[in-house]
mmCIF file of C-alpha atoms in Angstrom:
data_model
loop_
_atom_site.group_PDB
_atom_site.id
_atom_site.type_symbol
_atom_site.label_atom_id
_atom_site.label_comp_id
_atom_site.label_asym_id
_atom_site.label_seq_id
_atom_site.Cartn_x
_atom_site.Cartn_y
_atom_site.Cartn_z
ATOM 1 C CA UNK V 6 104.984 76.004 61.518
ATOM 2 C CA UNK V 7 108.283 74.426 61.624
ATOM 3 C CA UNK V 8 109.791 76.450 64.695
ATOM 4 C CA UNK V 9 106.240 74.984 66.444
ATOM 5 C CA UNK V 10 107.327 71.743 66.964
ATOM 6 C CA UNK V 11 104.004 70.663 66.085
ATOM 7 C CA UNK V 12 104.224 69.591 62.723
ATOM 8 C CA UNK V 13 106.606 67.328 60.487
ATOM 9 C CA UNK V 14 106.775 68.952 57.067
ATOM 10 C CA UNK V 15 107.611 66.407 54.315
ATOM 11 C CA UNK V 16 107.928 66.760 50.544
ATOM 12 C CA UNK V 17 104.733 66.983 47.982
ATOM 13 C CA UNK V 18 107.395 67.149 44.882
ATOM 14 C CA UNK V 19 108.759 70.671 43.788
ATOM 15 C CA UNK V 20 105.846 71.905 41.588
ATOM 16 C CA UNK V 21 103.368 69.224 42.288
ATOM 17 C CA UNK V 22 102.688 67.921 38.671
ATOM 18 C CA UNK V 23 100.205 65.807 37.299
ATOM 19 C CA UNK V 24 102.309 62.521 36.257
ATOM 20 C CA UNK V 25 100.000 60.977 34.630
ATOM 21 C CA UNK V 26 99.873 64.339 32.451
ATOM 22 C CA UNK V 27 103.523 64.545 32.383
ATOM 23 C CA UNK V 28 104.268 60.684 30.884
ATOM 24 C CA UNK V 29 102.264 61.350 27.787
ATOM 25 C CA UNK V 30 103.623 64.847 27.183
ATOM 26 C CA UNK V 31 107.382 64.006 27.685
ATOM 27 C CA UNK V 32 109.498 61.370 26.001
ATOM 28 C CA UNK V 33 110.099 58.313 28.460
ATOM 29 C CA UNK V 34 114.184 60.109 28.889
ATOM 30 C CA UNK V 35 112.785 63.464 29.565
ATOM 31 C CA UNK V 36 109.966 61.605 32.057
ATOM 32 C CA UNK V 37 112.645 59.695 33.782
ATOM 33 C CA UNK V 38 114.398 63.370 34.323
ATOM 34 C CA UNK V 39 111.247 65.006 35.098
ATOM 35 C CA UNK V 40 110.335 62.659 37.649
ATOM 36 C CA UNK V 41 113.831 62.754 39.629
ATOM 37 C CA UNK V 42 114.152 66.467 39.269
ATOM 38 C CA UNK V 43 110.441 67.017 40.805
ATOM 39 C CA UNK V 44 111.443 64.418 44.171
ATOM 40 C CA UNK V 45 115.053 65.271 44.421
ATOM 41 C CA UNK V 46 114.592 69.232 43.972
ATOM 42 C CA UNK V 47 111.335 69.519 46.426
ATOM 43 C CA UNK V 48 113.805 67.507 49.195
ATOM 44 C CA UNK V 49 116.838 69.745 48.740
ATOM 45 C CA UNK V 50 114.680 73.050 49.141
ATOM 46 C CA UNK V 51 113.415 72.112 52.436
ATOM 47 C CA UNK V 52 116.385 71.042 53.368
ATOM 48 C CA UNK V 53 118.382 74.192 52.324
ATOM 49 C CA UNK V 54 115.454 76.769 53.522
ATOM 50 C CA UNK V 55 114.737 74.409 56.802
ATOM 51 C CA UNK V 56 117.651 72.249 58.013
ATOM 52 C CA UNK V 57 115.126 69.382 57.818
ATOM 53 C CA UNK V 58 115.283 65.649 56.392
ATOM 54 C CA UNK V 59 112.775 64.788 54.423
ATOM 55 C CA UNK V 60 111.747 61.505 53.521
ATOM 56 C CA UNK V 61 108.547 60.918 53.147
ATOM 57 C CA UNK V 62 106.012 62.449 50.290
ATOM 58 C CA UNK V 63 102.775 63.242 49.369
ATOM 59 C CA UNK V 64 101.951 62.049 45.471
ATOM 60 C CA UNK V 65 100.326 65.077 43.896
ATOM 61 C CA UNK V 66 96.676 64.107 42.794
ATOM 62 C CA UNK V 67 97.555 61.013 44.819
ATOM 63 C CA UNK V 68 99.313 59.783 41.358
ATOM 64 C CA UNK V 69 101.745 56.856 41.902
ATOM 65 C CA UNK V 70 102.336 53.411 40.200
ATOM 66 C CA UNK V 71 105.350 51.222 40.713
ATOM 67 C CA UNK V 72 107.629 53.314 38.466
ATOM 68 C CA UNK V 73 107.249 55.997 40.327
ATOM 69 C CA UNK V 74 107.639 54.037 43.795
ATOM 70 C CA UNK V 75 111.118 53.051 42.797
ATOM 71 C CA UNK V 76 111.877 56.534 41.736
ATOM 72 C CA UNK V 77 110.610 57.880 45.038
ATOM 73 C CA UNK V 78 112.355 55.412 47.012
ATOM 74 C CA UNK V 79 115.769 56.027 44.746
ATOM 75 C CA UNK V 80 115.446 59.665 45.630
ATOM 76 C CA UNK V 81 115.580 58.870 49.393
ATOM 77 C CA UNK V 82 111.928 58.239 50.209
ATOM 78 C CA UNK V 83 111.294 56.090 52.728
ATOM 79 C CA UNK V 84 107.063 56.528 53.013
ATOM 80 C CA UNK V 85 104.676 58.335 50.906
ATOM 81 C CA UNK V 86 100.923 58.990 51.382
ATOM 82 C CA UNK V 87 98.091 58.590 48.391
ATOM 83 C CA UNK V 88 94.765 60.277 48.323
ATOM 84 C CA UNK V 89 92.859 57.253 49.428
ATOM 85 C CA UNK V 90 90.540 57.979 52.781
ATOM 86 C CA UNK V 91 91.783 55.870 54.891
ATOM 87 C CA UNK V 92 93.420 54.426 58.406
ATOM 88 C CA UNK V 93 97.037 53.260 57.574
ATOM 89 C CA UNK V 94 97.555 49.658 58.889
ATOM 90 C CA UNK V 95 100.244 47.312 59.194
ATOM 91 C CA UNK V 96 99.715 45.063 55.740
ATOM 92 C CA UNK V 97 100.070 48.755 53.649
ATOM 93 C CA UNK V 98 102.475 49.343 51.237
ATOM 94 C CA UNK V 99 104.576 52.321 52.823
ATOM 95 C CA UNK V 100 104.841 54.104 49.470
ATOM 96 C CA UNK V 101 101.526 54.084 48.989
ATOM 97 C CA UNK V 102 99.863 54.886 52.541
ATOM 98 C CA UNK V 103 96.214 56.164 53.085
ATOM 99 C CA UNK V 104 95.736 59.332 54.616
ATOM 100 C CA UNK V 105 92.671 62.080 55.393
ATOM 101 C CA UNK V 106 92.895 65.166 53.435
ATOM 102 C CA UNK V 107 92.531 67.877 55.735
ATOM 103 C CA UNK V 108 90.675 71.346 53.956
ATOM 104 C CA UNK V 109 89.818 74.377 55.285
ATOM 105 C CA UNK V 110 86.398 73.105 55.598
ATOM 106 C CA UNK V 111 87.429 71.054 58.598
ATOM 107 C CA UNK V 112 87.434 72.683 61.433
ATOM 108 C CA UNK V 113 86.016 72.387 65.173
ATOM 109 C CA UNK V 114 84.118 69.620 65.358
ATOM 110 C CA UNK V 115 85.279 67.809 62.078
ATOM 111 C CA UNK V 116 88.783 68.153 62.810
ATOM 112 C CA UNK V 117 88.647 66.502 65.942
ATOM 113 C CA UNK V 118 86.625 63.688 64.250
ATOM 114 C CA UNK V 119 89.400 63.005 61.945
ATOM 115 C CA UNK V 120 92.056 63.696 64.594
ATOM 116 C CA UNK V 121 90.426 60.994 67.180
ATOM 117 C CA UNK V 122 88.846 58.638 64.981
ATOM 118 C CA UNK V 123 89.952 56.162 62.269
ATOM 119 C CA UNK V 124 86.500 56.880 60.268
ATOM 120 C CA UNK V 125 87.090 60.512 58.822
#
């Protein structure tokens, strides 16, 4: 996918955790770690196995709150996308930008829809 030219691949954390789940299992130090390990780690891989930069991310579950903005944007992010299904427009916080989920249930047709459109 990489070698195609046709895609950008970006980071979705190393293991793509639930933080909401995470925060009440962990103590706030062993959070703090968690979280930094999960952006930092995801970012080196691709860059070791690709040769790529990555910088922007994908919050798992579409999970994010200003704690974990600053974290995100600590680790080197620069964007990152939530679950919310929507266009991205210029008054949008860039760590928290809409995007369309894409599933293997959209195909043909639907694709195009969500590739031409700002609907979904």
């Amino acid at each position: 996918m990489h070698d195609s030219g046709l895609v950008n691949i970006q980071s979705h954390t190393y293991w793509h955790p639930n933080f909401k789940i995470e925060k009440k299992r962990l103590s706030p130090q062993a959070y703090e770690k968690f979280v930094a390990m999960q952006l930092e780690k995801s970012r080196a891989k691709l860059d070791q196995e690709l040769g790529i930069k990555v910088d922007m991310l994908a919050w798992p579950y579409g999970i994010y709150n200003e704690e974990l903005i600053k974290s995100a944007a600590t680790a080197g992010y620069i964007a990152a996308f939530t679950m919310v299904r929507a266009p991205a427009g210029p008054s949008d916080n860039v760590m928290a930008l809409p995007r369309y989920l894409v599933t293997d249930q959209d195909t043909g047709k639907t694709l195009g829809r969500l590739l031409t459109t700002d609907s979904g």
